[in-house]
XYZ file of C-alpha atoms in Angstrom:
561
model
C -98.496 -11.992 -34.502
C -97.954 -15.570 -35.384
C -99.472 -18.006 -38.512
C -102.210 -15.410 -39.134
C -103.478 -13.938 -41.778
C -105.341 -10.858 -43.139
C -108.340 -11.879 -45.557
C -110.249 -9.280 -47.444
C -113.986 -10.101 -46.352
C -116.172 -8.244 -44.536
C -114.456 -8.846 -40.958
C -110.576 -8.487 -40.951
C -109.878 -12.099 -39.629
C -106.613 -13.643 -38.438
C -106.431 -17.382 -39.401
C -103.415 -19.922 -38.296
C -102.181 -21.549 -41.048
C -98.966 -24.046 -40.156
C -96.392 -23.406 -43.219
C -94.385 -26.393 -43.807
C -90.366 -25.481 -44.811
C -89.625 -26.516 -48.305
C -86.853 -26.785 -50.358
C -85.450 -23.360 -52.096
C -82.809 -22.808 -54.896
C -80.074 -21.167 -54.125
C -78.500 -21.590 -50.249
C -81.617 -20.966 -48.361
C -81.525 -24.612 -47.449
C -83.883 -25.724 -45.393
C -84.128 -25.161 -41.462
C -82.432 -27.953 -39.453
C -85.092 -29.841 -37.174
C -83.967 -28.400 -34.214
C -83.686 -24.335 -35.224
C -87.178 -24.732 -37.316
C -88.691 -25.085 -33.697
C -88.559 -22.611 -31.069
C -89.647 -22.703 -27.331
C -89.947 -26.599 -26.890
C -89.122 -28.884 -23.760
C -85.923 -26.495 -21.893
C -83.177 -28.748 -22.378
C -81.254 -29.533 -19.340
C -78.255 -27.966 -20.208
C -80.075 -24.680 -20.538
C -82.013 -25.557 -17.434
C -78.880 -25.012 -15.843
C -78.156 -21.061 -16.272
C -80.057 -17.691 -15.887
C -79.553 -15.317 -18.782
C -78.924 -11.660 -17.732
C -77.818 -9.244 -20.247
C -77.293 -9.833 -24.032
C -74.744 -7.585 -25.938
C -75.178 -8.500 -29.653
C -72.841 -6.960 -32.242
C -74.227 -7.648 -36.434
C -72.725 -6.359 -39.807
C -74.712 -6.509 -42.513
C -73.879 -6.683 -45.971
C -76.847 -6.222 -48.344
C -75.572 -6.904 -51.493
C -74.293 -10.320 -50.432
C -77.523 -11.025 -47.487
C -74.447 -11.746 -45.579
C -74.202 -11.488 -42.028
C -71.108 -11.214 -39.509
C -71.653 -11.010 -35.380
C -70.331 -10.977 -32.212
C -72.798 -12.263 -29.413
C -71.860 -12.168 -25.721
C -74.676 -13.214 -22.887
C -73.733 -12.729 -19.110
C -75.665 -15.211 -16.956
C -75.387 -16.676 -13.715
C -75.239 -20.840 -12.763
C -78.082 -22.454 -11.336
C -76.995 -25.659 -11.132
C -73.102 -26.962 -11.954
C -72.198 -26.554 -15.227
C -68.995 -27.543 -17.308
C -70.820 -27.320 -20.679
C -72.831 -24.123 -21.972
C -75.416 -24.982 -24.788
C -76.835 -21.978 -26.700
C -79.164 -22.383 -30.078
C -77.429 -21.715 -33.495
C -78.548 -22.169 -36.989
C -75.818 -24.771 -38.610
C -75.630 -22.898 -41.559
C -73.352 -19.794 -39.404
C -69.647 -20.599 -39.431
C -68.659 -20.043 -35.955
C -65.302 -18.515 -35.776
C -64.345 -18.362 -31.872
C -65.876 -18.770 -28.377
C -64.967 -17.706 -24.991
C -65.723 -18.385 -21.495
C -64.791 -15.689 -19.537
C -62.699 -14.304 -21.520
C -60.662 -17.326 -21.944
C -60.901 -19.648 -25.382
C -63.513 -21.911 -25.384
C -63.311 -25.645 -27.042
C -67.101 -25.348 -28.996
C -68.933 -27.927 -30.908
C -71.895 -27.461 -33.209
C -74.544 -30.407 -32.793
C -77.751 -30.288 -35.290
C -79.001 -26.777 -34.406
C -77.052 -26.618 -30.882
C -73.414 -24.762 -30.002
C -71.967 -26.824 -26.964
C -68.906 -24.608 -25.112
C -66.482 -26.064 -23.085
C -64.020 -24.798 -20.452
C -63.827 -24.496 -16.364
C -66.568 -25.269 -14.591
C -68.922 -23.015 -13.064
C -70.700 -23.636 -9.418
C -73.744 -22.227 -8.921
C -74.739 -18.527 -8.224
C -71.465 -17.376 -10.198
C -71.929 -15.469 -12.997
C -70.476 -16.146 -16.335
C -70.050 -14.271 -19.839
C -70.124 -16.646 -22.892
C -68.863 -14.934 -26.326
C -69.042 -16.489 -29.930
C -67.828 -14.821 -33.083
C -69.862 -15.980 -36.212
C -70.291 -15.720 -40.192
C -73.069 -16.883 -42.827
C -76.161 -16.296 -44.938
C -79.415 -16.379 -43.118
C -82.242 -18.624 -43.454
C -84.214 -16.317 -45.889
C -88.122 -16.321 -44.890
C -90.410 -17.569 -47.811
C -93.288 -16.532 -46.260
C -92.822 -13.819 -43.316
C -94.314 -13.786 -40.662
C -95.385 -17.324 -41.422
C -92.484 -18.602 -42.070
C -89.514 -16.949 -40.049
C -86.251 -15.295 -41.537
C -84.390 -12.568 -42.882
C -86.382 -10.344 -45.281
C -84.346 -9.014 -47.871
C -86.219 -6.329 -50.664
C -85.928 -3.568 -51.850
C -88.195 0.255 -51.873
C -89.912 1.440 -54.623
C -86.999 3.774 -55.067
C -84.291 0.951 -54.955
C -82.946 1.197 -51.868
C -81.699 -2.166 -49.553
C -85.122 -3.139 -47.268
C -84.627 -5.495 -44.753
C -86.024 -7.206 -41.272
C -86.268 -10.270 -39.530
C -89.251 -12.074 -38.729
C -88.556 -14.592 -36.145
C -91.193 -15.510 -33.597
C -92.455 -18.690 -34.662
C -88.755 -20.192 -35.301
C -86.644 -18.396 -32.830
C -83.528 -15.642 -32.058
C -81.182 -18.598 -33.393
C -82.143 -17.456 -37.015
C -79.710 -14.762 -37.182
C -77.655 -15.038 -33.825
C -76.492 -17.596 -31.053
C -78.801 -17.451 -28.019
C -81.136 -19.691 -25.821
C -84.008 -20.125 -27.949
C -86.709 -20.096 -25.023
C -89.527 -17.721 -23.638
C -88.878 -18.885 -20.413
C -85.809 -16.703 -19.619
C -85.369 -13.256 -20.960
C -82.394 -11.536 -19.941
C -83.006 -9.626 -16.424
C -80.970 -6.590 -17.703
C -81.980 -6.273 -21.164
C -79.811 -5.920 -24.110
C -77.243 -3.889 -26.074
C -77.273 -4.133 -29.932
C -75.051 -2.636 -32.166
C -75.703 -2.610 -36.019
C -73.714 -2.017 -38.598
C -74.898 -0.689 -41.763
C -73.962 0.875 -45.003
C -74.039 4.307 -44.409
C -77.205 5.099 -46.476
C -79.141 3.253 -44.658
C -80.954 3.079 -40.807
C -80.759 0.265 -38.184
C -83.866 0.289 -36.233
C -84.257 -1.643 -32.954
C -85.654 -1.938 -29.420
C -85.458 0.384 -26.428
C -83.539 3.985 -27.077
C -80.970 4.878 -29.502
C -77.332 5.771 -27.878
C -75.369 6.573 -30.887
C -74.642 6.606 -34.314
C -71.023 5.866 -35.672
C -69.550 6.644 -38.674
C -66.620 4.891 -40.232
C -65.906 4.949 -43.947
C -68.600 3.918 -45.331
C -70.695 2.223 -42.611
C -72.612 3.688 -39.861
C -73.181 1.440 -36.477
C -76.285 2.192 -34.150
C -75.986 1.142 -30.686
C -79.660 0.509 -29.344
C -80.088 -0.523 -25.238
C -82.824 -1.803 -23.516
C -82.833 -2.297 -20.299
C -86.290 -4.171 -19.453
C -86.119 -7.632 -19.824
C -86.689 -9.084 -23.273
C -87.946 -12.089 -25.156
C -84.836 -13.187 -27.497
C -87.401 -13.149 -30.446
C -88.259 -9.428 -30.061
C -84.496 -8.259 -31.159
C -85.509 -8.001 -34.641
C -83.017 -6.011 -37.445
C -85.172 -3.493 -39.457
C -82.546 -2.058 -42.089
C -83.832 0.919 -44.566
C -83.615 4.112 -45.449
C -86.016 5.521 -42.845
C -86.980 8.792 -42.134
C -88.288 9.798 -38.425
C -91.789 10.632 -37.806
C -92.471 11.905 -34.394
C -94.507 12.690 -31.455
C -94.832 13.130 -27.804
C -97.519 11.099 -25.580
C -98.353 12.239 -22.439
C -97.147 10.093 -19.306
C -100.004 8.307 -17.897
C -97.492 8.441 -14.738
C -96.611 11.527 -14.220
C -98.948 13.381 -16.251
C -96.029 15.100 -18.776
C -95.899 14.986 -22.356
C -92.159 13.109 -21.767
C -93.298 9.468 -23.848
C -91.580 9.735 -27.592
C -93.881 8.566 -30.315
C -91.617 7.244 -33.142
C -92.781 5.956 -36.409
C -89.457 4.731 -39.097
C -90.818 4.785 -42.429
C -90.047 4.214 -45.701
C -93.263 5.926 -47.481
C -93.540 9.005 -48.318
C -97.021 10.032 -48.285
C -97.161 12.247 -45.308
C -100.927 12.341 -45.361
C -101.614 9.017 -45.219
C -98.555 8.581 -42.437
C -100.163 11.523 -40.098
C -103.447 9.615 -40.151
C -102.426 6.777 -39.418
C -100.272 7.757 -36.430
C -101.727 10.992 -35.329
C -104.970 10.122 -35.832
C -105.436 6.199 -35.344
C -102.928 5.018 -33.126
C -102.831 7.303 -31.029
C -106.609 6.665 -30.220
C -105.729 3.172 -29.866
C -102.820 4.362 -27.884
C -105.478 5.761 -25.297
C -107.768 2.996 -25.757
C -105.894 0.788 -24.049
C -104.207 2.682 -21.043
C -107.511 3.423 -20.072
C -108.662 -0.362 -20.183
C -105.527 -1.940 -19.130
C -103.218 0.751 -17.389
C -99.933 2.572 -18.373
C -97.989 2.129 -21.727
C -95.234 -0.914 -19.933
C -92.229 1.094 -21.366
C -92.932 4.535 -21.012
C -88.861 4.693 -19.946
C -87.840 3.795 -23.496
C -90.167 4.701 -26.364
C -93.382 3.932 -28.723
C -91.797 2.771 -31.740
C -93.401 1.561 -34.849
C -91.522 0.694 -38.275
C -92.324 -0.033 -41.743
C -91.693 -3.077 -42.473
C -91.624 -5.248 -46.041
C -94.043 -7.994 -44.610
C -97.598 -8.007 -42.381
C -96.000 -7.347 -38.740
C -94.997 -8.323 -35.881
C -95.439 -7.041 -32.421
C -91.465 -6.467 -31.384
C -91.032 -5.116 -27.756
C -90.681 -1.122 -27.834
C -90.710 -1.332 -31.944
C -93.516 -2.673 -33.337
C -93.133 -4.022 -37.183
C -96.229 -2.642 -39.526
C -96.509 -3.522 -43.419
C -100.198 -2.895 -43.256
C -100.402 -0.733 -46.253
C -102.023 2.227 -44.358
C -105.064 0.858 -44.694
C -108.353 1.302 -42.391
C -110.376 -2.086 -42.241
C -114.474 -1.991 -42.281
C -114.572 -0.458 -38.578
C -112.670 2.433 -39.204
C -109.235 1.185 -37.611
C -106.141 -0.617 -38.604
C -106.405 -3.849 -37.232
C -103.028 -4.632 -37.567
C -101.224 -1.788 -35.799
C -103.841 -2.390 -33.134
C -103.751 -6.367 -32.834
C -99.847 -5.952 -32.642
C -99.918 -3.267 -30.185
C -101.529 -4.980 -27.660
C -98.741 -7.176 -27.196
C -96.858 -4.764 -25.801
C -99.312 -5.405 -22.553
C -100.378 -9.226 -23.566
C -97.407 -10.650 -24.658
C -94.021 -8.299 -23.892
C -95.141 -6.984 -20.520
C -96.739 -10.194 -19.850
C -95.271 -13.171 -21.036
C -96.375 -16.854 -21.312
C -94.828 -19.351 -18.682
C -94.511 -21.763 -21.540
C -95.779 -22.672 -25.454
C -98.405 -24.441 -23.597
C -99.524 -20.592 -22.488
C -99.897 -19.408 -25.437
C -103.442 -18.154 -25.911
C -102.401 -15.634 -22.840
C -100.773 -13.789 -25.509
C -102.703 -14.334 -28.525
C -106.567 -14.899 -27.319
C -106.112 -11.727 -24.623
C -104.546 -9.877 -27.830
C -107.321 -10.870 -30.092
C -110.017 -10.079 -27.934
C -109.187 -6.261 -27.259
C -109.668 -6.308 -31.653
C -113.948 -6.208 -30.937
C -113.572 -4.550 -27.564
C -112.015 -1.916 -29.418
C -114.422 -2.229 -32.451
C -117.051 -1.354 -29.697
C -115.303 1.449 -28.404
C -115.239 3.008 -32.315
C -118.655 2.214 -33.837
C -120.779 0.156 -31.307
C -122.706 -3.278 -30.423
C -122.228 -4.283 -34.487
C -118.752 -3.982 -34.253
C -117.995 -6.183 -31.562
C -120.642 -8.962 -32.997
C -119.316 -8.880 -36.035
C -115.766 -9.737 -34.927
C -117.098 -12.359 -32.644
C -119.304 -13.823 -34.891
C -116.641 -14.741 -37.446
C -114.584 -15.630 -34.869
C -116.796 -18.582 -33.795
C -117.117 -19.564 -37.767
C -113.154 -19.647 -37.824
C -112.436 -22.366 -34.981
C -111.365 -25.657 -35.606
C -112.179 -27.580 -32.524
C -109.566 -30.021 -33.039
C -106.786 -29.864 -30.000
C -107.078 -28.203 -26.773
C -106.195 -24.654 -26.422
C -104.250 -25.279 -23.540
C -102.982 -28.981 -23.630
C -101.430 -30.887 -20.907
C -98.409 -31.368 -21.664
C -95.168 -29.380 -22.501
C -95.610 -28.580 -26.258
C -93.375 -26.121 -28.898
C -95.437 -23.179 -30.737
C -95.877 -25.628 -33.806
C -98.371 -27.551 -31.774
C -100.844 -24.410 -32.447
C -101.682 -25.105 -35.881
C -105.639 -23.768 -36.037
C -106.543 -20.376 -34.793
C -108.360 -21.701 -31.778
C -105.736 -19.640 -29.450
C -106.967 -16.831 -30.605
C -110.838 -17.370 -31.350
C -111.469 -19.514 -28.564
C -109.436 -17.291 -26.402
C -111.477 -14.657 -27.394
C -114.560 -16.332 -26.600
C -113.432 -17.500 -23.882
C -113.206 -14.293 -22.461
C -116.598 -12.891 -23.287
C -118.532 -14.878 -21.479
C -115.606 -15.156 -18.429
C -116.273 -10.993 -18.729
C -120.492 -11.646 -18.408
C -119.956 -14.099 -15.071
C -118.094 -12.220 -13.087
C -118.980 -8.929 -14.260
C -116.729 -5.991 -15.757
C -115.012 -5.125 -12.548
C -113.947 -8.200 -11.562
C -112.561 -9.332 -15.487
C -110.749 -5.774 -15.550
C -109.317 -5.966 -12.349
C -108.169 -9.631 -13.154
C -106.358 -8.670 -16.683
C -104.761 -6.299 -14.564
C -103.225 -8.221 -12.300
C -102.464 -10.731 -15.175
C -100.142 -8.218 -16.654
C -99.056 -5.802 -14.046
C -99.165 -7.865 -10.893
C -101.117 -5.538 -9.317
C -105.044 -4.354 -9.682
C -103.622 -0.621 -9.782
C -100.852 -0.420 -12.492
C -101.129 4.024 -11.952
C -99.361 4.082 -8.672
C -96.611 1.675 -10.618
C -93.494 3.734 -11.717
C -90.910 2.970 -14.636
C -89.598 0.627 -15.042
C -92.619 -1.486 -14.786
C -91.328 -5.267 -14.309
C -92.779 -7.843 -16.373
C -94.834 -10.948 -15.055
C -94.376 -14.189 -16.339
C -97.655 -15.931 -16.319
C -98.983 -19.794 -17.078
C -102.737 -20.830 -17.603
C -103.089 -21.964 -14.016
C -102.140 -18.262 -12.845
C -104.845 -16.460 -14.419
C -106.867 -19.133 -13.155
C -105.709 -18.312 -9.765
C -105.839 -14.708 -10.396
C -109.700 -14.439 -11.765
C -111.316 -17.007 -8.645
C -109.828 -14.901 -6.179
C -111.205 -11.939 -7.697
C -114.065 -13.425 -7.969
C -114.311 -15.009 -4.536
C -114.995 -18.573 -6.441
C -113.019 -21.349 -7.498
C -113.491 -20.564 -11.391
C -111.000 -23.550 -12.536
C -114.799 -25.361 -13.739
C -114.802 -22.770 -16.439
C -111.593 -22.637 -17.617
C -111.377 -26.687 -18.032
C -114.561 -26.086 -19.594
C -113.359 -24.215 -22.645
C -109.496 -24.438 -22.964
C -109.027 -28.197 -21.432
C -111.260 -30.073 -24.093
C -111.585 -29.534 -28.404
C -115.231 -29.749 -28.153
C -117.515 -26.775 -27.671
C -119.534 -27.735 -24.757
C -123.542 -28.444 -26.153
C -126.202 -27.077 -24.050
C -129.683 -29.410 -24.065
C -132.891 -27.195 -24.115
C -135.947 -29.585 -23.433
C -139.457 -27.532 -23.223
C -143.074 -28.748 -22.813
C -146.039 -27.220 -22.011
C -144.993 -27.130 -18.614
C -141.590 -25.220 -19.064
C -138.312 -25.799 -20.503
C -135.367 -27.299 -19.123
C -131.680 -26.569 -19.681
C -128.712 -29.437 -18.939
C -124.932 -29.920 -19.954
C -125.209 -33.240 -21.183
C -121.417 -33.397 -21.817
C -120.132 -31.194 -18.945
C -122.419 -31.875 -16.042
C -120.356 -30.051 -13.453
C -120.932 -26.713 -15.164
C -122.083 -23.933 -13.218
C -123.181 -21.853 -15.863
C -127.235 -20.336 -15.688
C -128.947 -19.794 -18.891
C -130.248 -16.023 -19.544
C -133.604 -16.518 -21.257
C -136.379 -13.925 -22.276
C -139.752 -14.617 -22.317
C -142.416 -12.862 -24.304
C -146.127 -13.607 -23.050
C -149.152 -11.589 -24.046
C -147.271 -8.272 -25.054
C -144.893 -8.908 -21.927
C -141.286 -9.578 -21.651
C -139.174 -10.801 -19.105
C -135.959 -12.082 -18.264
C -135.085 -14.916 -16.000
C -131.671 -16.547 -15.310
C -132.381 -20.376 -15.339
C -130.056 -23.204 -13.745
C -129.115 -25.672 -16.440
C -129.369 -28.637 -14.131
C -132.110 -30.466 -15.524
C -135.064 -28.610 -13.582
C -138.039 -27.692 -15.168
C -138.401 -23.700 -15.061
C -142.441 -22.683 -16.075
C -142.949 -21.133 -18.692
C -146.711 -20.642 -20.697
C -147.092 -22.940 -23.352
C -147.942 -19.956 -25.735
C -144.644 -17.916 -24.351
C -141.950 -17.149 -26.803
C -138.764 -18.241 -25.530
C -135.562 -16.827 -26.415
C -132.869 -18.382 -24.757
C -129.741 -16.098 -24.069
C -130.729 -13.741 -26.271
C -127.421 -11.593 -25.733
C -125.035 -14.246 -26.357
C -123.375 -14.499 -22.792
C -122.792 -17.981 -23.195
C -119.895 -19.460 -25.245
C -121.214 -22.938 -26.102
C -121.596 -24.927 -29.469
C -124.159 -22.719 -32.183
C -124.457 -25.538 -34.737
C -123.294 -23.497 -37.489
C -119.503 -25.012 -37.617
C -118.407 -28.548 -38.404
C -116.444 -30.536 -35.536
C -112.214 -30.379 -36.378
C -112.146 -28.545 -39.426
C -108.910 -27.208 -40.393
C -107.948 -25.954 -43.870
């Protein structure tokens, strides 16, 4: 999830909204320039090493929303380097760095930490330690607006999480702030917490420690991870738990882990037992195996909307079913474990990879629960939600902010349905496959299953060779340009004719039904320009299924809120 929101209408609908940083009381300053934006242009210096393993260490003091950590990354040189730049938020005090073990001269520059010592030649391997103090950037309006969360339970108790996708891992700890390179061996975090509370985090639990009065939880994953997904979730959680069977290896060996802070079992076992687990099925069976079926299924309560976190999925839905008898949230961030985690955008550019793909499988799934009305009801308030102001997929090299509208997601979506009606369900299944799993046939994969990194132009690729035709036409069509594309209907008594007065290269046919003296029949016409006969008296209803994503007339060109 990123700048959307839930509205209470008769469609649950996800709408971007860009939140600009403000001025606070207190120290919640505002974000420097440079950590308020996350997954720009890779800066040389970071073009210059390969992360491989993260080990972060955080204390966390509640009563003060003080943090203190100890970050080490292992990577290996690509190119030279004498200087190793990592993303900080200025407000941390950074105590000490290393290089190797050895001190490190370090230098804090806007929202950049610059370590100096011996220089590296390529394809040696490195480990880069800082030691750091402060008070986070506290989020004013999560997920929105990235942070710490710090709250409380009904009971009292210290609630807290971190909601950092839209501004990056350098919120709360020194990393490289960039999708592009997640570390190849995962990552260990250990959390340290007062002792009446639970640290919840990615991949599988190896211990609890108690000292005094603190208790530290050492969490490990080992799959590669995007730096935003290591996100603290700090309460006093109790475990609910289940087993899902191994779509693998066909045993019941898959934990099912919900933290929560509620206590209304009822409402907790339908939700989980009931729900997600449906969804759960839902989509192996579309897409192919849960990606971490080595680790776990986690889900945790969390004081804000959510956020789909790899292996631990943040929920603060309020356990509440929408119109089609789901939770749209839990399910929306779900699928990111497949669009989004297991497959991850090449760039910011990419985006609507994670978030269109995401938002589609909302009325796919809708279908799958209640029918046709489902699915058109989601897509028909997704057409009255775009903006049409920017392409979806621009050009250039662009940072997250640079999707302010919901078009990533809507158009996406659309996008989609009528890629799904050309080339026909086996084809646009196989293709989403590959997409994510690199392979048409993710059931003869076994865990680990490695993640794919994927840009625009590769699903591209991806769908025309599936399809036997280059398909790049389409895509230009719809992601490439802010306008809907207008289709021209010109009929006479002779016929009607069908053009793309705007995009004359398109390849699209027009489905059309014609009703004539009790009689109806369908025809697939070529929007070229040619007549196509028709009987004067003949009603004409041209695609009468909606295949065709194209402009309806019922929105008004760039309109953002």
């Amino acid at each position: 999830m990123r700048l959307k929101f839930h509205l209470p209408s008769r469609l649950s609908m996800y709408i971007f909204t860009l939140v600009l940083l403000t001025d606070c009381a207190g120290t919640n300053t505002p974000l420097h320039p440079e950590t308020a934006v996350s997954s720009g242009v890779l800066s040389e210096l970071q073009g210059k090493y390969d992360v491989q393993h993260y080990r972060l260490e955080v204390e966390v003091f509640p009563n003060r929303k003080f943090i203190e950590g100890n970050m080490a990354m292992e990577a290996v040189a690509i190119e030279s380097l004498s200087t190793i730049e990592l993303d900080i938020d200025p407000r941390y005090e950074v105590i000490s760095a290393s290089i190797d073990g050895a001190t490190a001269a370090h230098q804090t520059l806007g929202g950049k930490l610059l370590l100096s010592g011996q220089l590296i030649e390529p394809g040696v391997a490195f480990t880069a330690a800082v030691s750091y103090r402060g008070r986070p950037y506290e989020a004013e309006n999560p997920p929105w607006d990235g942070g710490f969360v710090w709250t409380h339970t009904e009971s009292g108790e210290h609630w807290i999480a971190t909601a950092v996708q839209g501004r990056g891992c350098d919120l709360y700890w020194p990393c490289k702030d960039h999708i592009s390179d997640k570390p190849d061996r995962g990552a260990d975090m250990l959390i340290t917490v007062p002792s009446n509370l639970v640290a919840v985090m990615n991949g599988s639990l190896l211990s609890e420690n108690i000292s005094g009065d603190q208790t530290t939880f050492h969490w490990r994953t080992e799959s590669p991870i995007s730096s935003y997904h290591l996100a603290l979730n700090i309460g006093p959680f109790k475990k609910y738990e289940l087993q899902h069977r191994n779509a693998l290896t066909g045993d019941s060996s898959i934990p099912v882990v919900f933290y929560h802070v509620s206590n209304d079992m009822e409402k907790i076992d339908k939700l989980i037992h009931q729900d997600f687990m449906s969804q759960l099925l839902f989509f192996e069976r579309m897409l192919g195996p849960y990606p971490w079926g080595h680790e776990k299924i986690g889900i945790v309560e969390i004081p804000y909307l959510g956020m789909e976190h790899q292996t631990m999925n943040g929920y603060g839905n309020g356990f509440t079913l929408d119109p089609y008898g789901f939770d749209w949230l839990m399910q929306h961030e779900f699928s990111h474990e497949w669009f989004g985690n297991l497959m991850t955008q090449f760039e910011s550019r990419d985006f609507w990879l994670h978030e269109g793909f995401a938002n589609y499988m909302q009325p796919v799934y809708a279908q799958h629960v209640i029918g046709d009305a489902g699915y058109w009801a989601y897509m028909w308030d997704f057409y009255n939600g775009m903006a049409n102001c920017k392409p979806v997929v621009p050009e250039q090299d662009v940072s997250l902010d640079y999707f302010d509208s919901n078009d990533a997601y809507y158009k996406g979506s659309w996008t989609l349905h009528t890629l799904r009606w050309l080339i026909g369900e086996d084809v646009f299944w196989r293709s989403l496959r590959r997409l994510v799993y690199d392979t048409a046939d993710p059931w003869s994969l076994d865990y680990p299953i490695q993640p794919t990194r994927r840009s625009n132009e590769d699903f591209v690729r991806i769908t025309s060779e599936e399809f036997g035709q280059d398909l790049s036409w389409f895509f230009d069509l719809y992601l490439k340009q802010s306008e809907l594309p207008v289709l021209k209907q010109e009929r006479d008594d002779n016929g009607v004719k069908f053009s793309w007065p705007d995009n004359p290269a398109v390849e699209l046919s027009v489905p059309i039904l014609v009703t004539h003296e009790g009689v109806s029949t369908s025809f697939n016409v070529p929007a070229n320009g040619e007549l196509f006969p028709i009987p004067s008296g003949a009603l004409l209803q041209v695609d009468p299924q909606v295949k065709i994503f194209r402009d309806f007339g019922t929105t008004e060109p760039c309109s953002i809120e």
